[in-house]
Amino acid sequence: MTLDGTNSWLLAEPGARVAAVVDPGPDDEGHLARLAGLAAERGQRIGLILLTHRHGDHSAGAGTFSALTAAPIRGWHRSFAAPLADGERLDIGGLLVDVVATPGHTSDSVSFHLPADRALLTGDTVLGRGSSAVLHPDGRVADMLTSLRRLRDLAAEAGTVILPGHGPVVVDPVPVLDRLLAARYRRVAEVRRAVADGEVNPDAIVRSLYSRVDPLLHRVARASVEASLHYLDVTDDPLRPSDHAP
Ligand SMILES: [Zn+2]
């Protein structure tokens, strides 16, 4: 599921001797060698490998890349030797990078804010095009809504750009984040209506809501519908239907 490919981001302060890579991507020898080569051309060594979340299209090459560069790997998940913490400030050869917890797509999804560059690296939380799936049971709709609002607050500073995990750079992120929030609420409302109509089977809801869904994406659509069903069960949000029996 790399869509049109995973974006790997090479970050360094101009003139610095050290760089970081966010999401080295799948275990693709050519791609990883190219990333290391780009840094070497600028006289930089890779000092840190950061992961936006643990999905293989972002992280599978991290071990190989770490062996190639001797750089440590850091991500949100507790399985890492030094898990990232919300609000932590990283200093990569003078480049300051703030860690922003943005769960929702997965529980371990994290974004990176470069305040001096007004850039947000969002992994799969915000994509260059389309909207990201909340993957039940690990991903939670309530978390995604909170994360999108948090990113919207950070993106409100004029000139902020989003550097996503897939697709092109988002140069005007606030309206995009507003659309993603509205789309998420719309999707929940659609599931709520299906439930109110007596449909509780996730596969049947997927068929009624996503009539044109590619069979390959059915699993993702189902996980998204299940995430909405879970949200409707647990949330105090006004969207929660009063007539929905658990
Ligand atoms: Zn992902």
Coordinates of N, CA and C in Angstrom, one line a residue, residues 16-229:
A16 N 24.9 21.9 7.7 CA 25.1 21.0 8.9 C 25.8 19.7 8.4
R17 N 26.5 19.0 9.3 CA 27.2 17.8 8.9 C 26.3 16.6 9.2
V18 N 25.1 16.8 9.7 CA 24.3 15.7 10.1 C 22.8 15.9 9.6
A19 N 22.2 14.8 9.1 CA 20.9 14.9 8.6 C 20.0 13.8 9.2
A20 N 18.7 14.0 9.2 CA 17.8 12.9 9.6 C 16.9 12.5 8.4
V21 N 16.5 11.3 8.4 CA 15.5 10.8 7.4 C 14.3 10.4 8.1
V22 N 13.2 11.0 7.6 CA 11.8 10.6 8.1 C 11.2 9.6 7.1
D23 N 10.9 8.4 7.6 CA 10.3 7.3 6.8 C 11.2 6.9 5.7
P24 N 12.2 6.0 5.9 CA 13.0 5.5 4.8 C 12.2 4.7 3.8
G25 N 11.0 4.2 4.2 CA 10.2 3.6 3.2 C 10.3 2.1 3.2
P26 N 9.9 1.4 2.2 CA 10.0 -0.1 2.1 C 11.5 -0.5 2.0
D27 N 11.7 -1.8 2.2 CA 13.1 -2.3 2.2 C 13.6 -2.4 0.8
D28 N 13.9 -1.3 0.2 CA 14.3 -1.2 -1.2 C 15.7 -0.6 -1.3
E29 N 16.6 -1.6 -1.6 CA 18.1 -1.3 -1.5 C 18.4 0.0 -2.3
G30 N 17.9 0.1 -3.6 CA 18.2 1.2 -4.4 C 17.8 2.6 -3.8
H31 N 16.6 2.6 -3.3 CA 16.0 3.8 -2.7 C 16.9 4.2 -1.4
L32 N 17.2 3.2 -0.6 CA 17.9 3.5 0.6 C 19.3 4.0 0.3
A33 N 20.0 3.4 -0.7 CA 21.3 3.8 -1.1 C 21.2 5.3 -1.7
R34 N 20.2 5.6 -2.4 CA 20.0 6.9 -2.9 C 19.9 8.0 -1.8
L35 N 19.1 7.6 -0.8 CA 18.9 8.5 0.4 C 20.3 8.8 1.0
A36 N 21.0 7.7 1.3 CA 22.3 7.9 1.9 C 23.3 8.7 1.0
G37 N 23.1 8.5 -0.3 CA 24.0 9.2 -1.3 C 23.7 10.7 -1.3
L38 N 22.4 11.0 -1.2 CA 22.0 12.4 -1.3 C 22.6 13.2 -0.1
A39 N 22.6 12.5 1.1 CA 23.2 13.2 2.3 C 24.7 13.3 2.1
A40 N 25.3 12.2 1.6 CA 26.8 12.2 1.4 C 27.2 13.3 0.4
E41 N 26.4 13.5 -0.6 CA 26.7 14.6 -1.6 C 26.8 15.9 -1.0
R42 N 26.1 16.1 0.1 CA 26.1 17.4 0.8 C 27.0 17.4 2.0
G43 N 27.9 16.3 2.1 CA 28.8 16.2 3.2 C 28.1 15.9 4.6
Q44 N 27.0 15.3 4.5 CA 26.2 15.0 5.7 C 26.2 13.5 6.0
R45 N 26.2 13.1 7.2 CA 26.0 11.7 7.6 C 24.5 11.7 8.2
I46 N 23.9 10.5 8.1 CA 22.6 10.3 8.6 C 22.7 10.1 10.1
G47 N 22.2 11.0 10.9 CA 22.4 10.8 12.4 C 21.1 10.2 13.1
L48 N 20.0 10.2 12.4 CA 18.8 9.8 13.0 C 17.8 9.3 12.0
I49 N 17.1 8.2 12.2 CA 16.0 7.8 11.4 C 14.7 7.9 12.2
L50 N 13.8 8.6 11.7 CA 12.5 8.9 12.4 C 11.4 8.2 11.6
L51 N 10.4 7.6 12.3 CA 9.3 6.9 11.7 C 8.0 7.6 12.1
T52 N 7.1 7.9 11.1 CA 5.8 8.5 11.4 C 4.8 7.5 12.0
H53 N 5.0 6.2 11.7 CA 4.3 5.1 12.3 C 4.9 3.8 11.7
R54 N 4.4 2.7 12.3 CA 5.1 1.4 12.0 C 4.7 0.7 10.7
H55 N 3.8 1.2 9.9 CA 3.4 0.5 8.7 C 4.6 0.3 7.8
G56 N 4.6 -0.9 7.2 CA 5.8 -1.3 6.4 C 6.2 -0.4 5.3
D57 N 5.2 0.2 4.6 CA 5.5 1.1 3.5 C 6.3 2.3 3.9
H58 N 6.3 2.6 5.2 CA 7.1 3.7 5.8 C 8.4 3.2 6.5
S59 N 8.3 2.0 7.1 CA 9.3 1.6 8.1 C 10.1 0.4 7.7
A60 N 9.6 -0.4 6.8 CA 10.3 -1.7 6.5 C 11.7 -1.6 6.2
G61 N 12.1 -0.5 5.6 CA 13.6 -0.3 5.2 C 14.4 0.2 6.4
A62 N 13.8 0.5 7.5 CA 14.5 1.3 8.6 C 15.7 0.4 9.1
G63 N 15.5 -0.9 9.3 CA 16.6 -1.7 9.8 C 17.8 -1.7 8.9
T64 N 17.5 -1.9 7.6 CA 18.5 -2.0 6.6 C 19.2 -0.6 6.5
F65 N 18.4 0.5 6.6 CA 19.0 1.8 6.5 C 19.9 2.1 7.7
S66 N 19.4 1.6 8.9 CA 20.2 1.8 10.1 C 21.5 1.1 10.0
A67 N 21.5 -0.1 9.5 CA 22.7 -0.9 9.3 C 23.7 -0.2 8.3
L68 N 23.1 0.4 7.3 CA 23.9 1.1 6.3 C 24.5 2.4 6.8
T69 N 23.8 3.1 7.7 CA 24.2 4.5 8.1 C 24.7 4.5 9.6
A70 N 24.4 3.5 10.4 CA 24.7 3.4 11.8 C 23.9 4.4 12.6
A71 N 22.8 4.9 12.0 CA 21.9 5.8 12.7 C 20.9 5.1 13.5
P72 N 20.5 5.6 14.7 CA 19.5 4.9 15.4 C 18.1 5.2 14.8
I73 N 17.1 4.3 15.2 CA 15.7 4.5 14.7 C 14.9 4.9 15.9
R74 N 14.0 5.9 15.6 CA 13.1 6.3 16.7 C 11.7 6.5 16.1
G75 N 10.7 5.9 16.9 CA 9.3 6.0 16.5 C 8.5 6.2 17.8
W76 N 7.2 6.2 17.7 CA 6.4 6.4 18.9 C 6.2 5.1 19.7
H77 N 6.2 4.0 19.0 CA 5.9 2.7 19.6 C 6.8 2.3 20.7
R78 N 6.3 1.7 21.7 CA 7.1 1.4 22.9 C 8.2 0.3 22.6
S79 N 8.1 -0.3 21.4 CA 9.1 -1.3 21.1 C 10.4 -0.7 20.7
F80 N 10.5 0.6 20.5 CA 11.7 1.3 20.2 C 12.5 1.5 21.5
A81 N 13.9 1.5 21.3 CA 14.7 1.7 22.5 C 14.5 3.0 23.1
A82 N 14.3 4.0 22.3 CA 14.0 5.4 22.9 C 12.7 5.9 22.2
P83 N 11.6 5.5 22.7 CA 10.3 6.0 22.0 C 10.2 7.5 22.1
L84 N 9.6 8.0 21.0 CA 9.4 9.5 21.0 C 8.3 9.9 22.0
A85 N 8.4 11.1 22.5 CA 7.4 11.6 23.4 C 6.8 12.8 22.9
D86 N 5.5 13.0 23.1 CA 4.8 14.2 22.7 C 5.4 15.4 23.3
G87 N 5.7 16.4 22.4 CA 6.3 17.7 22.9 C 7.8 17.6 22.9
E88 N 8.4 16.5 22.7 CA 9.8 16.4 22.7 C 10.4 17.2 21.6
R89 N 11.5 17.9 21.9 CA 12.2 18.7 20.8 C 13.5 18.0 20.5
L90 N 13.6 17.7 19.2 CA 14.8 17.0 18.7 C 15.7 18.1 18.1
D91 N 17.0 17.9 18.3 CA 18.0 18.8 17.7 C 18.9 18.0 16.8
I92 N 18.7 18.2 15.5 CA 19.5 17.4 14.5 C 20.5 18.4 13.9
G93 N 21.6 18.5 14.5 CA 22.7 19.4 13.9 C 22.2 20.8 13.8
G94 N 21.4 21.2 14.8 CA 20.9 22.6 14.8 C 19.5 22.7 14.3
L95 N 19.0 21.7 13.6 CA 17.6 21.7 13.1 C 16.7 21.3 14.2
L96 N 15.8 22.1 14.6 CA 14.9 21.8 15.7 C 13.6 21.2 15.1
V97 N 13.3 20.0 15.7 CA 12.1 19.3 15.2 C 11.3 18.9 16.4
D98 N 10.0 19.4 16.4 CA 9.1 19.1 17.6 C 8.3 17.8 17.3
V99 N 8.2 17.0 18.2 CA 7.4 15.7 18.1 C 5.9 16.1 18.5
V100 N 5.0 15.7 17.6 CA 3.6 16.0 17.9 C 2.8 14.6 17.7
A101 N 2.3 14.2 18.8 CA 1.5 12.9 18.8 C 0.2 13.1 18.0
T102 N 0.1 12.3 16.9 CA -1.2 12.5 16.1 C -1.8 11.1 15.8
P103 N -2.2 10.4 16.9 CA -2.8 9.1 16.7 C -4.1 9.2 15.9
G104 N -4.6 8.1 15.4 CA -5.9 8.1 14.6 C -5.8 7.1 13.5
H105 N -4.9 7.4 12.5 CA -4.6 6.4 11.5 C -4.2 5.1 12.1
T106 N -3.2 5.2 13.0 CA -2.8 4.1 13.9 C -2.6 4.7 15.3
S107 N -2.4 3.9 16.3 CA -2.2 4.5 17.7 C -0.8 5.1 17.8
D108 N 0.1 4.6 16.9 CA 1.5 5.1 17.1 C 1.8 6.2 16.0
S109 N 0.8 6.8 15.4 CA 1.1 7.8 14.4 C 1.6 9.1 15.0
V110 N 2.7 9.7 14.5 CA 3.3 10.9 15.0 C 3.6 11.8 13.9
S111 N 3.5 13.1 14.2 CA 3.9 14.1 13.2 C 5.2 14.8 13.7
F112 N 5.9 15.5 12.7 CA 7.1 16.3 13.1 C 6.9 17.7 12.6
H113 N 7.1 18.6 13.5 CA 6.9 20.1 13.2 C 8.3 20.7 13.2
L114 N 8.6 21.4 12.1 CA 9.8 22.2 12.0 C 9.4 23.6 12.1
P115 N 9.4 24.2 13.3 CA 8.9 25.5 13.5 C 9.6 26.6 12.6
A116 N 10.9 26.5 12.5 CA 11.7 27.5 11.8 C 11.3 27.5 10.3
D117 N 10.9 26.3 9.8 CA 10.6 26.2 8.4 C 9.1 26.2 8.1
R118 N 8.3 26.3 9.2 CA 6.9 26.2 9.1 C 6.4 25.0 8.3
A119 N 7.0 23.9 8.6 CA 6.7 22.6 7.9 C 6.2 21.6 8.9
L120 N 5.2 20.8 8.5 CA 4.7 19.7 9.3 C 4.8 18.4 8.5
L121 N 5.5 17.4 9.0 CA 5.6 16.1 8.4 C 4.5 15.2 9.0
T122 N 3.6 14.8 8.3 CA 2.4 14.2 8.8 C 2.2 12.7 8.6
G123 N 3.1 12.1 7.9 CA 3.0 10.6 7.6 C 1.7 10.3 6.9
D124 N 0.9 9.4 7.5 CA -0.4 9.0 6.9 C -1.5 9.7 7.5
T125 N -1.3 10.6 8.5 CA -2.4 11.3 9.2 C -3.0 12.3 8.2
V126 N -2.2 13.0 7.5 CA -2.7 13.9 6.4 C -1.9 13.5 5.1
L127 N -2.6 13.2 4.1 CA -1.9 12.8 2.8 C -1.9 14.0 1.8
G128 N -1.1 13.8 0.8 CA -1.1 14.9 -0.2 C -2.4 15.0 -1.0
R129 N -3.1 13.9 -1.1 CA -4.4 13.9 -1.7 C -5.3 12.8 -1.1
G130 N -6.6 13.1 -1.0 CA -7.5 12.1 -0.4 C -7.4 12.1 1.1
S131 N -8.2 11.2 1.7 CA -8.1 11.2 3.2 C -7.6 9.9 3.6
S132 N -7.1 9.9 4.8 CA -6.4 8.7 5.4 C -7.5 7.8 6.1
A133 N -7.2 6.5 6.2 CA -8.1 5.6 6.8 C -7.8 5.5 8.3
V134 N -8.9 5.4 9.1 CA -8.7 5.1 10.6 C -8.8 3.6 10.7
L135 N -7.8 3.0 11.0 CA -7.7 1.5 10.9 C -8.1 0.9 12.3
H136 N -9.4 0.5 12.4 CA -9.9 -0.2 13.6 C -9.2 -1.5 13.7
P137 N -8.8 -2.0 14.9 CA -9.1 -1.5 16.2 C -8.0 -0.6 16.7
D138 N -6.8 -0.5 16.0 CA -5.7 0.2 16.5 C -6.0 1.7 16.4
G139 N -6.5 2.1 15.2 CA -6.8 3.5 15.0 C -8.2 3.9 15.6
R140 N -8.3 5.1 16.1 CA -9.6 5.6 16.7 C -10.0 6.9 16.1
V141 N -11.3 7.0 15.7 CA -11.9 8.2 15.1 C -11.7 9.4 16.0
A142 N -12.0 9.2 17.3 CA -11.9 10.3 18.3 C -10.4 10.9 18.3
D143 N -9.5 9.9 18.3 CA -8.1 10.4 18.2 C -7.8 11.1 16.9
M144 N -8.3 10.6 15.8 CA -8.0 11.3 14.5 C -8.6 12.7 14.5
L145 N -9.8 12.9 15.1 CA -10.4 14.2 15.1 C -9.5 15.2 16.0
T146 N -9.1 14.7 17.1 CA -8.2 15.5 18.0 C -6.9 15.8 17.2
S147 N -6.3 14.8 16.6 CA -5.0 15.0 15.8 C -5.2 16.0 14.7
L148 N -6.3 15.9 14.0 CA -6.5 16.9 12.8 C -6.7 18.3 13.4
R149 N -7.4 18.4 14.5 CA -7.5 19.8 15.1 C -6.2 20.3 15.6
R150 N -5.4 19.5 16.1 CA -4.0 19.9 16.6 C -3.2 20.3 15.4
L151 N -3.2 19.6 14.4 CA -2.4 20.0 13.2 C -3.0 21.2 12.6
R152 N -4.3 21.4 12.7 CA -4.9 22.6 12.1 C -4.4 23.8 12.9
D153 N -4.3 23.7 14.2 CA -3.8 24.8 15.1 C -2.3 25.2 14.7
L154 N -1.5 24.1 14.5 CA -0.1 24.4 14.1 C 0.0 24.9 12.7
A155 N -0.9 24.5 11.8 CA -0.9 24.9 10.4 C -1.4 26.4 10.2
A156 N -2.0 26.9 11.3 CA -2.7 28.2 11.2 C -1.6 29.3 11.0
E157 N -0.4 29.0 11.4 CA 0.7 30.0 11.2 C 0.9 30.2 9.7
A158 N 0.8 31.4 9.2 CA 0.8 31.7 7.8 C 2.1 31.1 7.1
G159 N 1.9 30.5 6.0 CA 3.0 30.0 5.2 C 3.4 28.6 5.6
T160 N 2.6 27.9 6.4 CA 2.9 26.6 6.8 C 2.6 25.6 5.7
V161 N 3.5 24.6 5.5 CA 3.2 23.6 4.5 C 3.2 22.2 5.2
I162 N 2.4 21.3 4.6 CA 2.4 19.9 5.0 C 3.2 19.1 4.1
L163 N 4.2 18.3 4.6 CA 5.0 17.3 3.9 C 4.4 16.0 4.2
P164 N 3.6 15.4 3.4 CA 2.9 14.2 3.8 C 3.7 12.9 3.5
G165 N 3.1 11.8 4.0 CA 3.8 10.5 3.8 C 3.6 9.9 2.4
H166 N 2.5 10.4 1.7 CA 2.2 10.0 0.3 C 1.7 11.3 -0.4
G167 N 2.0 11.4 -1.7 CA 1.4 12.5 -2.5 C 2.2 13.8 -2.3
P168 N 1.7 14.8 -3.0 CA 2.4 16.1 -3.1 C 2.3 16.9 -1.8
V169 N 3.2 17.9 -1.7 CA 3.2 18.9 -0.6 C 1.9 19.6 -0.6
V170 N 1.4 19.8 0.6 CA 0.1 20.6 0.8 C 0.5 22.0 1.1
V171 N 0.3 23.0 0.2 CA 0.8 24.4 0.4 C -0.2 25.2 1.2
D172 N -1.5 24.8 1.2 CA -2.5 25.6 1.9 C -3.3 24.7 2.9
P173 N -2.6 24.3 4.0 CA -3.2 23.2 4.7 C -4.5 23.4 5.5
V174 N -4.7 24.7 5.9 CA -5.9 24.9 6.8 C -7.2 24.5 6.2
P175 N -7.5 24.9 4.9 CA -8.7 24.5 4.3 C -8.7 23.0 4.1
V176 N -7.6 22.4 3.8 CA -7.5 20.9 3.6 C -7.8 20.2 4.9
L177 N -7.3 20.7 6.0 CA -7.6 20.1 7.3 C -9.1 20.3 7.7
D178 N -9.6 21.5 7.4 CA -11.1 21.7 7.6 C -11.9 20.7 6.8
R179 N -11.5 20.4 5.5 CA -12.2 19.4 4.7 C -12.1 18.0 5.3
L180 N -10.9 17.7 5.8 CA -10.7 16.4 6.3 C -11.6 16.2 7.6
L181 N -11.6 17.2 8.4 CA -12.5 17.1 9.6 C -14.0 17.0 9.2
A182 N -14.4 17.8 8.2 CA -15.8 17.7 7.8 C -16.1 16.3 7.2
A183 N -15.1 15.8 6.4 CA -15.3 14.5 5.8 C -15.4 13.4 6.8
R184 N -14.6 13.5 7.9 CA -14.6 12.5 8.9 C -16.0 12.5 9.6
Y185 N -16.5 13.7 10.0 CA -17.8 13.8 10.6 C -18.9 13.3 9.6
R186 N -18.7 13.6 8.3 CA -19.7 13.1 7.4 C -19.8 11.6 7.3
R187 N -18.6 11.0 7.3 CA -18.5 9.5 7.3 C -19.1 8.9 8.5
V188 N -18.9 9.5 9.7 CA -19.5 9.0 10.9 C -21.0 9.1 10.8
A189 N -21.5 10.2 10.3 CA -22.9 10.5 10.2 C -23.6 9.5 9.2
E190 N -22.9 9.1 8.2 CA -23.4 8.1 7.2 C -23.5 6.7 7.9
V191 N -22.5 6.4 8.7 CA -22.6 5.1 9.4 C -23.7 5.2 10.4
R192 N -23.8 6.3 11.1 CA -24.9 6.5 12.1 C -26.3 6.3 11.4
R193 N -26.4 6.8 10.2 CA -27.7 6.6 9.5 C -28.0 5.2 9.1
A194 N -26.9 4.5 8.7 CA -27.0 3.1 8.3 C -27.5 2.3 9.6
V195 N -26.9 2.6 10.7 CA -27.2 1.9 11.9 C -28.6 2.2 12.3
A196 N -29.0 3.5 12.2 CA -30.4 3.9 12.5 C -31.4 3.1 11.6
D197 N -31.0 2.8 10.3 CA -31.8 2.1 9.4 C -31.8 0.6 9.7
G198 N -31.1 0.2 10.8 CA -31.1 -1.2 11.2 C -30.0 -2.0 10.7
E199 N -29.0 -1.4 10.1 CA -27.8 -2.2 9.5 C -26.7 -2.1 10.5
V200 N -26.3 -3.3 11.1 CA -25.1 -3.2 12.0 C -24.0 -4.1 11.5
N201 N -24.2 -4.8 10.3 CA -23.1 -5.6 9.8 C -22.1 -4.7 9.0
P202 N -20.8 -4.7 9.5 CA -19.9 -3.8 8.8 C -19.7 -4.0 7.3
D203 N -19.7 -5.3 6.9 CA -19.6 -5.5 5.5 C -20.8 -5.0 4.7
A204 N -22.0 -5.1 5.2 CA -23.1 -4.6 4.5 C -23.1 -3.0 4.5
I205 N -22.6 -2.4 5.6 CA -22.5 -1.0 5.6 C -21.4 -0.5 4.6
V206 N -20.3 -1.3 4.5 CA -19.3 -0.9 3.5 C -19.9 -1.0 2.1
R207 N -20.7 -2.1 1.8 CA -21.3 -2.2 0.5 C -22.3 -1.1 0.2
S208 N -23.0 -0.6 1.2 CA -24.0 0.5 1.0 C -23.3 1.8 0.8
L209 N -22.2 2.1 1.6 CA -21.6 3.4 1.6 C -20.5 3.5 0.4
Y210 N -19.9 2.4 0.1 CA -18.8 2.5 -0.8 C -19.1 1.6 -2.0
S211 N -20.2 1.9 -2.7 CA -20.6 1.0 -3.8 C -19.5 0.8 -4.9
R212 N -18.7 1.8 -5.0 CA -17.7 1.7 -6.1 C -16.3 1.3 -5.5
V213 N -16.2 0.8 -4.3 CA -14.9 0.6 -3.7 C -14.2 -0.6 -4.4
D214 N -12.9 -0.3 -4.7 CA -12.1 -1.3 -5.3 C -12.0 -2.5 -4.3
P215 N -12.3 -3.8 -4.8 CA -12.3 -4.9 -3.9 C -11.0 -5.0 -3.0
L216 N -9.9 -4.5 -3.6 CA -8.6 -4.5 -2.9 C -8.6 -3.6 -1.7
L217 N -9.5 -2.6 -1.8 CA -9.6 -1.6 -0.7 C -10.7 -1.9 0.3
H218 N -11.4 -3.0 0.1 CA -12.6 -3.4 0.9 C -12.1 -3.5 2.4
R219 N -11.0 -4.2 2.6 CA -10.5 -4.4 4.0 C -10.3 -3.1 4.7
V220 N -9.7 -2.1 4.0 CA -9.5 -0.8 4.6 C -10.8 -0.1 4.8
A221 N -11.7 -0.2 3.9 CA -13.0 0.4 4.0 C -13.8 -0.2 5.2
R222 N -13.6 -1.5 5.4 CA -14.3 -2.2 6.5 C -13.7 -1.7 7.8
A223 N -12.4 -1.6 7.9 CA -11.7 -1.1 9.1 C -12.2 0.3 9.5
S224 N -12.4 1.1 8.4 CA -12.9 2.5 8.6 C -14.3 2.5 9.2
V225 N -15.1 1.7 8.6 CA -16.5 1.6 9.1 C -16.5 1.1 10.5
E226 N -15.7 0.1 10.8 CA -15.7 -0.4 12.2 C -15.2 0.7 13.1
A227 N -14.3 1.5 12.7 CA -13.8 2.6 13.5 C -14.9 3.6 13.8
S228 N -15.8 3.9 12.8 CA -16.9 4.7 13.0 C -17.9 4.1 14.0
L229 N -18.2 2.8 13.8 CA -19.1 2.1 14.7 C -18.6 2.2 16.1

